[in-house]
mmCIF file of C-alpha atoms in Angstrom:
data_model
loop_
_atom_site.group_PDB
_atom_site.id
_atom_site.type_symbol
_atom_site.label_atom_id
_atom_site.label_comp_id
_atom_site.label_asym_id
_atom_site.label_seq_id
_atom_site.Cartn_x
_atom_site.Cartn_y
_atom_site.Cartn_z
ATOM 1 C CA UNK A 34 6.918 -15.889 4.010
ATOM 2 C CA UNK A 35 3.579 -14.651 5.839
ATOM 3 C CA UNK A 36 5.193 -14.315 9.066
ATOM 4 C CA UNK A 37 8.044 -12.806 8.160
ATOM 5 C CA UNK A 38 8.230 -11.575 4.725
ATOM 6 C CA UNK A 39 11.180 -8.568 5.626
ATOM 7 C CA UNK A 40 13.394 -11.209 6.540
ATOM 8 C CA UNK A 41 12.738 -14.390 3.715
ATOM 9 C CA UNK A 42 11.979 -12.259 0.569
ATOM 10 C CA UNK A 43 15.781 -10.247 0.875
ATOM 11 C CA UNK A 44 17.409 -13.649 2.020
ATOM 12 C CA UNK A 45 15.786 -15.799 -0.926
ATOM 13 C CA UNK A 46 16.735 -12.834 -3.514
ATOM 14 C CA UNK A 47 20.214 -12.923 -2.584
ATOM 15 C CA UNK A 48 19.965 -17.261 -3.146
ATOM 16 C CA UNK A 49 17.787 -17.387 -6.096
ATOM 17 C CA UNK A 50 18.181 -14.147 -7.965
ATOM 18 C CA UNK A 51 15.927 -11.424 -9.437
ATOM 19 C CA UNK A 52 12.947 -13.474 -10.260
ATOM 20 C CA UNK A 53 11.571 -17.326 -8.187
ATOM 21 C CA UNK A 54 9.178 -19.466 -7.606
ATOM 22 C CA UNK A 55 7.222 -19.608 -3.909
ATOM 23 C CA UNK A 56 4.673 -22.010 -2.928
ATOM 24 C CA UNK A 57 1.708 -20.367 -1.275
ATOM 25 C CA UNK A 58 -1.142 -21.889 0.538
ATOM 26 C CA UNK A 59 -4.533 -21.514 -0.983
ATOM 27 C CA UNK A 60 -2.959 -19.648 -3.779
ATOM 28 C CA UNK A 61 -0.347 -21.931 -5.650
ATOM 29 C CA UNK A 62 2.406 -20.925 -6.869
ATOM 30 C CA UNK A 63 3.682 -17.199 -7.262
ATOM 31 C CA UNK A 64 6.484 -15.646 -8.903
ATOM 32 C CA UNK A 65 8.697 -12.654 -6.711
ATOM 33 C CA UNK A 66 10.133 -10.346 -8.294
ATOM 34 C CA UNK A 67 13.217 -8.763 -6.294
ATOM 35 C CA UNK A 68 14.682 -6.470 -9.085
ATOM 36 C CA UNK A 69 13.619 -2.902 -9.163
ATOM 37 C CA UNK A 70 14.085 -3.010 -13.080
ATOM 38 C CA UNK A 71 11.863 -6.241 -13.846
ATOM 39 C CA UNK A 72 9.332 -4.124 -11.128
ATOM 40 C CA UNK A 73 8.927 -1.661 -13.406
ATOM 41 C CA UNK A 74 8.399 -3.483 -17.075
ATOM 42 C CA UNK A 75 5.758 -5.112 -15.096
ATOM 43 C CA UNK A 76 3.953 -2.296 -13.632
ATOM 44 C CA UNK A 77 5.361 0.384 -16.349
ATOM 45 C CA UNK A 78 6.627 -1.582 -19.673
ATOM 46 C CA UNK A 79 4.230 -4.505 -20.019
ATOM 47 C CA UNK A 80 1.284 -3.374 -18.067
ATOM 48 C CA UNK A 81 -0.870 -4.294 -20.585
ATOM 49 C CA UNK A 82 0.402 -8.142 -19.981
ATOM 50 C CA UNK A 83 -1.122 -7.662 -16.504
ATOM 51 C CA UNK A 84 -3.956 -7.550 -14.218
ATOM 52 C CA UNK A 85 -4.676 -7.091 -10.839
ATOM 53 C CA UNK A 86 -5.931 -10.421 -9.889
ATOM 54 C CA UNK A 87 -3.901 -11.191 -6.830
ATOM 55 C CA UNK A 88 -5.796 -12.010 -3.385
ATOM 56 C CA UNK A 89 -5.130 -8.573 -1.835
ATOM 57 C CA UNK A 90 -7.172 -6.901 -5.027
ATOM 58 C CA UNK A 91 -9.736 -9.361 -4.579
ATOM 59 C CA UNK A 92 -10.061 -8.374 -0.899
ATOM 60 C CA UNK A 93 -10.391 -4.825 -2.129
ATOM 61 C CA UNK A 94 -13.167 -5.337 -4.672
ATOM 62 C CA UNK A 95 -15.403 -6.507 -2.250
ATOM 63 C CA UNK A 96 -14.773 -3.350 -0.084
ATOM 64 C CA UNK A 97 -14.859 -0.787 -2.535
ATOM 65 C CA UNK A 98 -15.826 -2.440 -5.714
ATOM 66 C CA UNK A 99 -14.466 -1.165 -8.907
ATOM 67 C CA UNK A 100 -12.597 1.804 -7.223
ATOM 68 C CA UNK A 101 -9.713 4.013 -9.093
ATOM 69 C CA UNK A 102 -7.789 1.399 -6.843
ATOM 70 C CA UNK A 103 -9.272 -1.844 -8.117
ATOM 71 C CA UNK A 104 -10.117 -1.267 -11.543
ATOM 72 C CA UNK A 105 -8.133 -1.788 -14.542
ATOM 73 C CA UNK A 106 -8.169 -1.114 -18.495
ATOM 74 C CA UNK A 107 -10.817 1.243 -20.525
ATOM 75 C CA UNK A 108 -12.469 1.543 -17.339
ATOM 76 C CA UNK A 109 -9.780 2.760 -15.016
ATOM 77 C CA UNK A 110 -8.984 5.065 -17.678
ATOM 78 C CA UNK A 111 -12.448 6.280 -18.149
ATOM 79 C CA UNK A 112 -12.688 6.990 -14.041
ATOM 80 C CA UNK A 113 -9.260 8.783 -14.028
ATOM 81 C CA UNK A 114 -10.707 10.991 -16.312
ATOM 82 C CA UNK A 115 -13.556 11.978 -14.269
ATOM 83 C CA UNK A 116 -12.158 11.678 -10.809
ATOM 84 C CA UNK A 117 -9.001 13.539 -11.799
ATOM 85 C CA UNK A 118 -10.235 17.245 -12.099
ATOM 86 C CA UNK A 119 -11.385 17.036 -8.177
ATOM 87 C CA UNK A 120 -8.082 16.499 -7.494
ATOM 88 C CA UNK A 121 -6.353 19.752 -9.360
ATOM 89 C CA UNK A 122 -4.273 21.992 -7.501
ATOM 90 C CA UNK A 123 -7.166 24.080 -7.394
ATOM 91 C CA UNK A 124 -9.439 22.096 -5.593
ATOM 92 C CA UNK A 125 -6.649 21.041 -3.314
ATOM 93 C CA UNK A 126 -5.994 24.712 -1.834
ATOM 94 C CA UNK A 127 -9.767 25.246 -1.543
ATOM 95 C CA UNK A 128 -9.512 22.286 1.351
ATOM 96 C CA UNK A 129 -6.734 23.150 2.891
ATOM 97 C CA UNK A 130 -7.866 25.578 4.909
ATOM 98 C CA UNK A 131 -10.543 23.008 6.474
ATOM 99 C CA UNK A 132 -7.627 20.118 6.881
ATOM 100 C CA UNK A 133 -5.818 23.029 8.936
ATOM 101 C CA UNK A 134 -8.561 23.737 10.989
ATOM 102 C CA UNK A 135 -8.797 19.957 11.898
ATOM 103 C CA UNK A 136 -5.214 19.327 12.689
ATOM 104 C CA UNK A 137 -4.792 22.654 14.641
ATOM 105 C CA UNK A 138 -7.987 21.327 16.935
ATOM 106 C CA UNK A 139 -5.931 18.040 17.229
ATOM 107 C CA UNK A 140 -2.683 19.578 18.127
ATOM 108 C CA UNK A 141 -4.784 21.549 20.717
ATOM 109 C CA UNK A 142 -6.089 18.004 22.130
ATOM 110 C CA UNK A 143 -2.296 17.037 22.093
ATOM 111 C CA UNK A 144 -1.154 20.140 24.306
ATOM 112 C CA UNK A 145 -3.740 19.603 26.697
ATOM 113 C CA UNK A 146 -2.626 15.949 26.911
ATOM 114 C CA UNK A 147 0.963 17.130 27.638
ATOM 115 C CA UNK A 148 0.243 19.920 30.191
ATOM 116 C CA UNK A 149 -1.794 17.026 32.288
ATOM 117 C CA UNK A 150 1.177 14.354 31.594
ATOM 118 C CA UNK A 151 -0.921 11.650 30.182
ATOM 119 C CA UNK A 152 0.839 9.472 27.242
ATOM 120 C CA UNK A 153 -1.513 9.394 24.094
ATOM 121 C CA UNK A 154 -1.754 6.802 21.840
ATOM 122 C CA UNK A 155 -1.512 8.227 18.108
ATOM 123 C CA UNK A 156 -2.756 6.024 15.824
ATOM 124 C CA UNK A 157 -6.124 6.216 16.821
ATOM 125 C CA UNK A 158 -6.224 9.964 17.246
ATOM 126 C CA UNK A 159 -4.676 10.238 13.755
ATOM 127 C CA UNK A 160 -7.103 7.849 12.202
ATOM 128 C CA UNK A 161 -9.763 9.800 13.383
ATOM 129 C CA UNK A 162 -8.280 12.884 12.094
ATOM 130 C CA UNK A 163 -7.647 11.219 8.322
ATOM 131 C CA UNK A 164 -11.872 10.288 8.972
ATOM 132 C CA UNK A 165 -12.669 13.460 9.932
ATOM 133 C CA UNK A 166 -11.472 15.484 6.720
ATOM 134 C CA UNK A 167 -11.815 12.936 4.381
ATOM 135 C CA UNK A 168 -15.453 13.086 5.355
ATOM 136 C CA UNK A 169 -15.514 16.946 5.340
ATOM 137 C CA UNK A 170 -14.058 17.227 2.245
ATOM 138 C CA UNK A 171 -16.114 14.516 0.511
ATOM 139 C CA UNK A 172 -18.946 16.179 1.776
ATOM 140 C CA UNK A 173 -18.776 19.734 3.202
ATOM 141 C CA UNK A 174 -22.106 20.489 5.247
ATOM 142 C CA UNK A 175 -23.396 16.873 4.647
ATOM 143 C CA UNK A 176 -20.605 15.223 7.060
ATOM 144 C CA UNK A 177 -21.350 16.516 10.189
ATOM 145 C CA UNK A 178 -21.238 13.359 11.991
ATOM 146 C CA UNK A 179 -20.413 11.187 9.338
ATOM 147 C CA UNK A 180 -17.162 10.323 10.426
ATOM 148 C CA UNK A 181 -18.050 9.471 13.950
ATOM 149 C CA UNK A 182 -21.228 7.261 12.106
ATOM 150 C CA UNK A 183 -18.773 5.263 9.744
ATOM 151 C CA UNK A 184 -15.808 5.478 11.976
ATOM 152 C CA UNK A 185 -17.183 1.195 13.358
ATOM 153 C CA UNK A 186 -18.035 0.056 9.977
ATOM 154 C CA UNK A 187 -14.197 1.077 8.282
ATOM 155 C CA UNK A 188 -12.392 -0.306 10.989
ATOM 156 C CA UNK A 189 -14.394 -3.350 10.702
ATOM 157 C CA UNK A 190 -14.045 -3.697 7.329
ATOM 158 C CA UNK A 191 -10.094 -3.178 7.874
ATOM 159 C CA UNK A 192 -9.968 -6.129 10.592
ATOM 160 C CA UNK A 193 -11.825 -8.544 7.981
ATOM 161 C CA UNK A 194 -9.579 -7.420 5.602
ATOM 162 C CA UNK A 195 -6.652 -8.296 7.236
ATOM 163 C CA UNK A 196 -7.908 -11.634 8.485
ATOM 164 C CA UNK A 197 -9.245 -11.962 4.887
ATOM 165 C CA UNK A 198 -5.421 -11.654 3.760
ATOM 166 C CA UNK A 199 -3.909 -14.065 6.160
ATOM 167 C CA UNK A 200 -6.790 -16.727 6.268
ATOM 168 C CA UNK A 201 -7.318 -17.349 2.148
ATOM 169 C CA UNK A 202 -10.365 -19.807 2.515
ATOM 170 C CA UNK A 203 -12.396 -17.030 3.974
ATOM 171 C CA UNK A 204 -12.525 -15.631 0.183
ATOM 172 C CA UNK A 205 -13.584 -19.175 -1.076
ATOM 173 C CA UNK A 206 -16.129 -19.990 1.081
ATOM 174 C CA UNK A 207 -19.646 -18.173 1.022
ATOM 175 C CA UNK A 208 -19.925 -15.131 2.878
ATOM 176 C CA UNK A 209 -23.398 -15.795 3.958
ATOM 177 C CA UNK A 210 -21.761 -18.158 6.381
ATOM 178 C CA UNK A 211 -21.446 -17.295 9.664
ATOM 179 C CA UNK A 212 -17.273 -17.338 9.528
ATOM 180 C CA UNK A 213 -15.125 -15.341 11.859
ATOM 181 C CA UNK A 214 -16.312 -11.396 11.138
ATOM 182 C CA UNK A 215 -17.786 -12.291 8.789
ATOM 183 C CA UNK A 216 -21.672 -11.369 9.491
ATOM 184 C CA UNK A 217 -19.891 -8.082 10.864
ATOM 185 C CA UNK A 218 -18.024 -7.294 7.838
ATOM 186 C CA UNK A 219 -21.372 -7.497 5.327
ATOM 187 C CA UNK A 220 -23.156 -5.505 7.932
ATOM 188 C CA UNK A 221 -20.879 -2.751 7.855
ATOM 189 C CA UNK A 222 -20.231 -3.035 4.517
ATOM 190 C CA UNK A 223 -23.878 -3.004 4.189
ATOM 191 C CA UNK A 224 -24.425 0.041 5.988
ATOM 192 C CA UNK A 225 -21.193 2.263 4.647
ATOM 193 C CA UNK A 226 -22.749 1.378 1.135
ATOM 194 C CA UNK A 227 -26.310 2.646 2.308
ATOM 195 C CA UNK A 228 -24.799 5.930 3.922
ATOM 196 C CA UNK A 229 -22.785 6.766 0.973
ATOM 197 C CA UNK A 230 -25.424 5.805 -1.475
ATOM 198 C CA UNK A 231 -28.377 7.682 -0.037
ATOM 199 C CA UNK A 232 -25.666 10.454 0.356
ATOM 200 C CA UNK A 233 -25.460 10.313 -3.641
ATOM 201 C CA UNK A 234 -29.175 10.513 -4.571
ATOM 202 C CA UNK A 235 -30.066 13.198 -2.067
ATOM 203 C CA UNK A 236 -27.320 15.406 -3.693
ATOM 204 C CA UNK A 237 -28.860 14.647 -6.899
ATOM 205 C CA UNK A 238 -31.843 15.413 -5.756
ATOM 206 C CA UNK A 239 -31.085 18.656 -4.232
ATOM 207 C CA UNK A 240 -28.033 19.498 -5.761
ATOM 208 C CA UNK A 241 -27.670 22.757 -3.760
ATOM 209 C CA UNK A 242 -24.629 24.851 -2.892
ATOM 210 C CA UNK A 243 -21.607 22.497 -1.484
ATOM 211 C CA UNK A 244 -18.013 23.099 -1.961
ATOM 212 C CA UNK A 245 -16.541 19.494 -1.886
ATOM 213 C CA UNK A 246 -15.110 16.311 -3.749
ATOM 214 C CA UNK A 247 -18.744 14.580 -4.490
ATOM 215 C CA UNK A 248 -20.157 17.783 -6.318
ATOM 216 C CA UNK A 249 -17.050 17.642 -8.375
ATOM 217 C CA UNK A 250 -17.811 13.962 -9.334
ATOM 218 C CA UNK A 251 -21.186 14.653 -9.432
ATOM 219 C CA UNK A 252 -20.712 17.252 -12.615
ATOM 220 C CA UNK A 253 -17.681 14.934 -13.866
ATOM 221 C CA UNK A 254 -18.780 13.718 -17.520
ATOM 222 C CA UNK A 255 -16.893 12.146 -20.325
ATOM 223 C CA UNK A 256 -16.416 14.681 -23.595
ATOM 224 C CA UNK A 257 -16.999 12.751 -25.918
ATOM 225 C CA UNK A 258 -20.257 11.055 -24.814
ATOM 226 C CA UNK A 259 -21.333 13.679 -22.080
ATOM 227 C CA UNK A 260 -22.159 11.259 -19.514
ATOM 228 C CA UNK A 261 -21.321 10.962 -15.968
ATOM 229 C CA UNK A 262 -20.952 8.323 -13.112
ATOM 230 C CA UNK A 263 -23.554 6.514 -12.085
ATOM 231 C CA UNK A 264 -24.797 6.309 -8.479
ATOM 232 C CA UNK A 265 -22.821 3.343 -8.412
ATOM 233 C CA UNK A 266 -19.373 4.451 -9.668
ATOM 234 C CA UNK A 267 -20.036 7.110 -7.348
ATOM 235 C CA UNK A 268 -20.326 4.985 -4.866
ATOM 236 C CA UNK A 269 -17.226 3.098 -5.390
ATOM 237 C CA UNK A 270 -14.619 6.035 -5.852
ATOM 238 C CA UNK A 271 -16.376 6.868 -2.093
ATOM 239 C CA UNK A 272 -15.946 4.177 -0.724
ATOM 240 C CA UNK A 273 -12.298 3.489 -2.297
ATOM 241 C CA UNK A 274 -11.097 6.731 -0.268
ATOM 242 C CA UNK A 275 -12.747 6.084 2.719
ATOM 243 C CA UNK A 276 -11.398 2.335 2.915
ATOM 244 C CA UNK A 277 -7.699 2.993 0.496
ATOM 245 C CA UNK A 278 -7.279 6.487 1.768
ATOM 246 C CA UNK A 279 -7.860 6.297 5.648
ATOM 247 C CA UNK A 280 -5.859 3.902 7.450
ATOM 248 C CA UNK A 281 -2.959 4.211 4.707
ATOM 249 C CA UNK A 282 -2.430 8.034 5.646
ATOM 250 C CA UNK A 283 -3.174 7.480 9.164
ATOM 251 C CA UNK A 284 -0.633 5.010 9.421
ATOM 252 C CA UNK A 285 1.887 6.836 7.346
ATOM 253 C CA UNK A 286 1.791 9.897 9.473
ATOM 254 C CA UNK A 287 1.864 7.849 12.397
ATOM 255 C CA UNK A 288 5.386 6.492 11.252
ATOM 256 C CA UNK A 289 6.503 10.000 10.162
ATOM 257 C CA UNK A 290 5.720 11.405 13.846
ATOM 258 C CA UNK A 291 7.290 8.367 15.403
ATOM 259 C CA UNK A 292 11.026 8.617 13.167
ATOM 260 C CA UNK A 293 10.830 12.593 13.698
ATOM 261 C CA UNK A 294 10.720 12.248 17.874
ATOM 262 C CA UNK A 295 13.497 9.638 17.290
ATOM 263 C CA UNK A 296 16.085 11.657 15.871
ATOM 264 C CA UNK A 297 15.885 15.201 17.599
ATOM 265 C CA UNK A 298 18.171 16.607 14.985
ATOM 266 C CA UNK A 299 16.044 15.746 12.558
ATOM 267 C CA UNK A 300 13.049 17.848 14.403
ATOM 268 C CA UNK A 301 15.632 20.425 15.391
ATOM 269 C CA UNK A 302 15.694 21.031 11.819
ATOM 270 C CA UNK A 303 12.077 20.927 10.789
ATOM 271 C CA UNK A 304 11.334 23.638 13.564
ATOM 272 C CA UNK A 305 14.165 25.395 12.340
ATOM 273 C CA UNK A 306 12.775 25.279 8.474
ATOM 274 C CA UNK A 307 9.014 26.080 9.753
ATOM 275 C CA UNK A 308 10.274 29.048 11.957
ATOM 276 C CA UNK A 309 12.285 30.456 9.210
ATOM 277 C CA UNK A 310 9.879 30.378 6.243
ATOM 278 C CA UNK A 311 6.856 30.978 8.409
ATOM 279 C CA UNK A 312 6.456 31.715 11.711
ATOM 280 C CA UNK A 313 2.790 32.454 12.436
ATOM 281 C CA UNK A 314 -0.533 31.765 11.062
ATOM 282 C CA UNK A 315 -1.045 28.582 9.203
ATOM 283 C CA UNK A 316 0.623 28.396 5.927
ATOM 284 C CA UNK A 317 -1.632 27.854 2.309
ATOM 285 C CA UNK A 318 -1.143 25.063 0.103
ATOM 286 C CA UNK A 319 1.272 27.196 -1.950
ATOM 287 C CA UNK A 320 3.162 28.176 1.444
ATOM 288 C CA UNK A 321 4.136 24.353 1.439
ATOM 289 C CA UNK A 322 6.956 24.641 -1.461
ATOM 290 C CA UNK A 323 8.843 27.015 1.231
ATOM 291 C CA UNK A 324 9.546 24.125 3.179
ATOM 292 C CA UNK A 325 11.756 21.314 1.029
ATOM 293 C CA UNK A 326 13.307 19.180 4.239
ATOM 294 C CA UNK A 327 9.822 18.718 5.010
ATOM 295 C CA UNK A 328 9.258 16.979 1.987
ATOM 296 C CA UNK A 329 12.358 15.369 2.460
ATOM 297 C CA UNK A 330 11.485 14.125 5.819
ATOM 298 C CA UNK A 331 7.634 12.466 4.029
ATOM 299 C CA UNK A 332 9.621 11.007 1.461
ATOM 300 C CA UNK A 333 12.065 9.097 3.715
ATOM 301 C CA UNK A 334 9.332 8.204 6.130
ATOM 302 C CA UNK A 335 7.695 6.372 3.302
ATOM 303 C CA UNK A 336 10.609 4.603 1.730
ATOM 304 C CA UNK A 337 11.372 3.075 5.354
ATOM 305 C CA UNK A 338 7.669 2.650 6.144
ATOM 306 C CA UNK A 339 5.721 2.197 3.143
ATOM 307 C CA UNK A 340 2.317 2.346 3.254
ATOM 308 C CA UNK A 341 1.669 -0.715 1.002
ATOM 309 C CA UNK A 342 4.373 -3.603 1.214
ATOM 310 C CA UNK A 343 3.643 -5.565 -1.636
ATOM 311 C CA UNK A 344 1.685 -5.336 -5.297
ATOM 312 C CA UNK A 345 -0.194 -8.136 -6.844
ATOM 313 C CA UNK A 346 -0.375 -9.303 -10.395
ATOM 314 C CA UNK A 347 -1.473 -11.773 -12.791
ATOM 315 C CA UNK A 348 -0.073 -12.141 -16.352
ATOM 316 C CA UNK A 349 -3.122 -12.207 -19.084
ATOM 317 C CA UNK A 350 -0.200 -12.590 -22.065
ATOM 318 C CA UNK A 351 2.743 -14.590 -21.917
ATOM 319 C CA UNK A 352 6.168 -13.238 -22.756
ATOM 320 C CA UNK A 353 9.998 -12.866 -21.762
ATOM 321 C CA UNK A 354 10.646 -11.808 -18.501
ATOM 322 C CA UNK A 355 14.564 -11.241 -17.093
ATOM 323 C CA UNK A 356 15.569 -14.076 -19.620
ATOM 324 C CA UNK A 357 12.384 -16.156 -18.823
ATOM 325 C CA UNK A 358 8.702 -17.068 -20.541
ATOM 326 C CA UNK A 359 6.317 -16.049 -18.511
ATOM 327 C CA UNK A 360 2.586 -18.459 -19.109
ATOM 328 C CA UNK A 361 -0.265 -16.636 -19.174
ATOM 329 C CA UNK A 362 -2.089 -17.050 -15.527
ATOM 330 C CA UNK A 363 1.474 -16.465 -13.760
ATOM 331 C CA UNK A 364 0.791 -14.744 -10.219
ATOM 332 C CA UNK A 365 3.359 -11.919 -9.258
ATOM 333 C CA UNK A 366 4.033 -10.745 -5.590
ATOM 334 C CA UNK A 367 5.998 -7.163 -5.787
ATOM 335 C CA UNK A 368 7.614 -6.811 -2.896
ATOM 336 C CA UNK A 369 7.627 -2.791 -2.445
ATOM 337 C CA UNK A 370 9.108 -2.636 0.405
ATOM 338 C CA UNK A 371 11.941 -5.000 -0.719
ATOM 339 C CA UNK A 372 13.254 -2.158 -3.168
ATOM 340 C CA UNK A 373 13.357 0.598 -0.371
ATOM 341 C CA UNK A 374 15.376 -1.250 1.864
ATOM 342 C CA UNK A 375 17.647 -2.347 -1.054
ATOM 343 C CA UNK A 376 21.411 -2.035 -0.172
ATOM 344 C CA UNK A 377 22.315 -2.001 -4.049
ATOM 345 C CA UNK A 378 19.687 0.554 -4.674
ATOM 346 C CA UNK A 379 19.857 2.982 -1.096
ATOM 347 C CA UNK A 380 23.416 3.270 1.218
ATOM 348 C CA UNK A 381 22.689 2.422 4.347
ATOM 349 C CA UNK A 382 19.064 1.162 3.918
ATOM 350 C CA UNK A 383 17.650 0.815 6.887
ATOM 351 C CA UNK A 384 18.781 4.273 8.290
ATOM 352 C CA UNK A 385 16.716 7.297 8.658
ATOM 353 C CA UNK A 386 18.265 9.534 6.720
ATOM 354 C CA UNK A 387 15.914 12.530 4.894
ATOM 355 C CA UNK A 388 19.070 14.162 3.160
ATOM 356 C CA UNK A 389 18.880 11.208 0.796
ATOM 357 C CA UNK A 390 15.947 13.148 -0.953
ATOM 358 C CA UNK A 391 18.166 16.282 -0.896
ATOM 359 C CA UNK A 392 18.348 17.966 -4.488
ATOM 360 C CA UNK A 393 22.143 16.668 -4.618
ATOM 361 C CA UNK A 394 21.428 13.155 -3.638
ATOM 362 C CA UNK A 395 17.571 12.932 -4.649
ATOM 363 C CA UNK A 396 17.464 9.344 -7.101
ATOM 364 C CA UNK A 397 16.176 9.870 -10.676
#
């Protein structure tokens, strides 16, 4: 199932149905769940029945602590309160401009590439990119050089992560031991918490003029009690979109770029859209409605390559399930990517096909 969950989770749904038992080592057992309906009552319906207690949120919590991401109940709903407002439309359009700026230098580094006929390898370039304005728009005047300073310690943390997730005992045993990236992990981690935190408290100190995501979390307060995040929820929603937010969107453009230089008609017609609606300057965040098939084209990138292939959960209250009792303490894998290459759910799965999110074909 490890090795090759895209081929054993579809083939085991067809055999055993909507909703069976695996055997996992280190874990135990663990319930999949290969209907799109029972998906949602778990994650929409019965959320309440559920936490996020699998081993990839465990992974997570140690990265970013108790993150938008990781956390759950009164206080996930207490941090989407405050985080949300730096997030508005608003805010959005006052970046855009920057992220512009940044991809227009890359695209310049990708001409000169071409004109000297050397091959480039994207997903670094891209990752870099996703660094780059994350930390600009985090914070403004304050980055300058921050991404090239934590660019080490997040891809670090992303390789223990990963090893984390395919070698279970490395969460059991004491990470003070000196284990396989281990020592490398906690002094990255180490470090990225230091940057970010000192970061926090100088803004505090000297609050200052800067247009950017932390002075909008810094002034974020609750209305009923007044009070904001502490340095160390600060530090948390930081670190969850520098460690959630980077390689996810790196990786998900990379896949975008990689289908759209695969099917030349489907660039033809992204060039022809661009051209059409706007064809000089670069376009503001409003411009971006004026261009539907390039939403189209994200949306179908993403349901072929999503950026997370499987959800985690553990039931805290047991109930019926698809005709079964679910105990309390039941783990859940959610196979995401199971439902997007569904041939009951999407004709012809496993084909590019961005007219699928068409207004006349988009799914409810």
């Amino acid at each position: 199932l490890r090795k090759d969950p895209e081929r054993y989770i579809p083939e085991w749904g067809r055999k055993y149905g909507d909703l069976f038992m695996v055997r996992m080592p280190m874990i135990g057992e663990a319930a999949v769940v290969t209907s799109p309906d029972l998906a949602r009552r778990i994650l929409v319906n019965k959320a309440s029945c559920y936490q996020k207690k699998s081993r990839s949120y465990g992974v997570l919590r140690i990265l970013m602590g108790e993150g938008l991401v990781t956390s759950e109940g009164d206080l996930w709903k207490t941090q989407r309160k405050l985080v949300q407002p730096a997030f508005h439309p608003r805010r959005l359009d006052a970046l855009f401009s920057m992220k512009a700026e940044r991809v227009n230098a890359m695209v310049d580094e990708l001409r000169a590439s071409a004109h000297s006929g050397h091959s480039v390898d994207l997903v670094p370039l891209l990752s870099r990119l996703t660094l780059d304005i994350i930390s600009r728009a985090m914070f403004s005047s304050d980055s300058q050089g921050m991404a090239r300073d934590v660019s080490h310690h997040i891809s670090t943390l992303n390789e223990w992560a990963l090893r984390a997730l395919r070698h279970p005992w490395l969460l059991i045993l004491p990470r003070k031991l000196p284990l396989p990236g281990t020592n490398e992990m906690r002094q990255s981690l180490g470090e990225m918490e230091r940057i970010v935190t000192d970061i926090i408290r100088e803004r505090r100190a000297h609050p200052g003029d800067h247009d950017d995501l932390l002075t909008m979390l810094l002034a974020a307060c609750e209305e009923e009690t007044g009070r904001g995040m502490s340095d160390t929820q600060l530090r948390d929603e930081v670190m969850t979109m520098y460690v959630a937010g980077h390689e996810t969107t790196a990786n998900a453009m990379a896949w975008i770029l990689y289908l759209v230089s695969t099917h030349p008609e489907v660039e033809a017609r992204l060039h022809e859209e661009i051209d059409a609606n706007f064809p000089d300057g670069t376009p503001s965040l409003e411009d971006l409605a004026s261009f539907p098939y390039v939403r189209q084209v994200i949306d179908e990138s993403l349901r072929l390559y999503p950026t997370i292939w499987s959800l985690g959960r553990c039931c805290t209250e047991a109930h019926e399930l698809g005709g079964y009792h679910i105990p309390v303490g039941t783990n859940f894998l959610i196979p995401t990517f199971h439902f997007h290459w569904n041939e009951d759910v999407w004709e012809n799965a496993r084909a590019f096909d961005p007219d699928r999110f068409s207004p006349e074909r988009r799914p409810p």
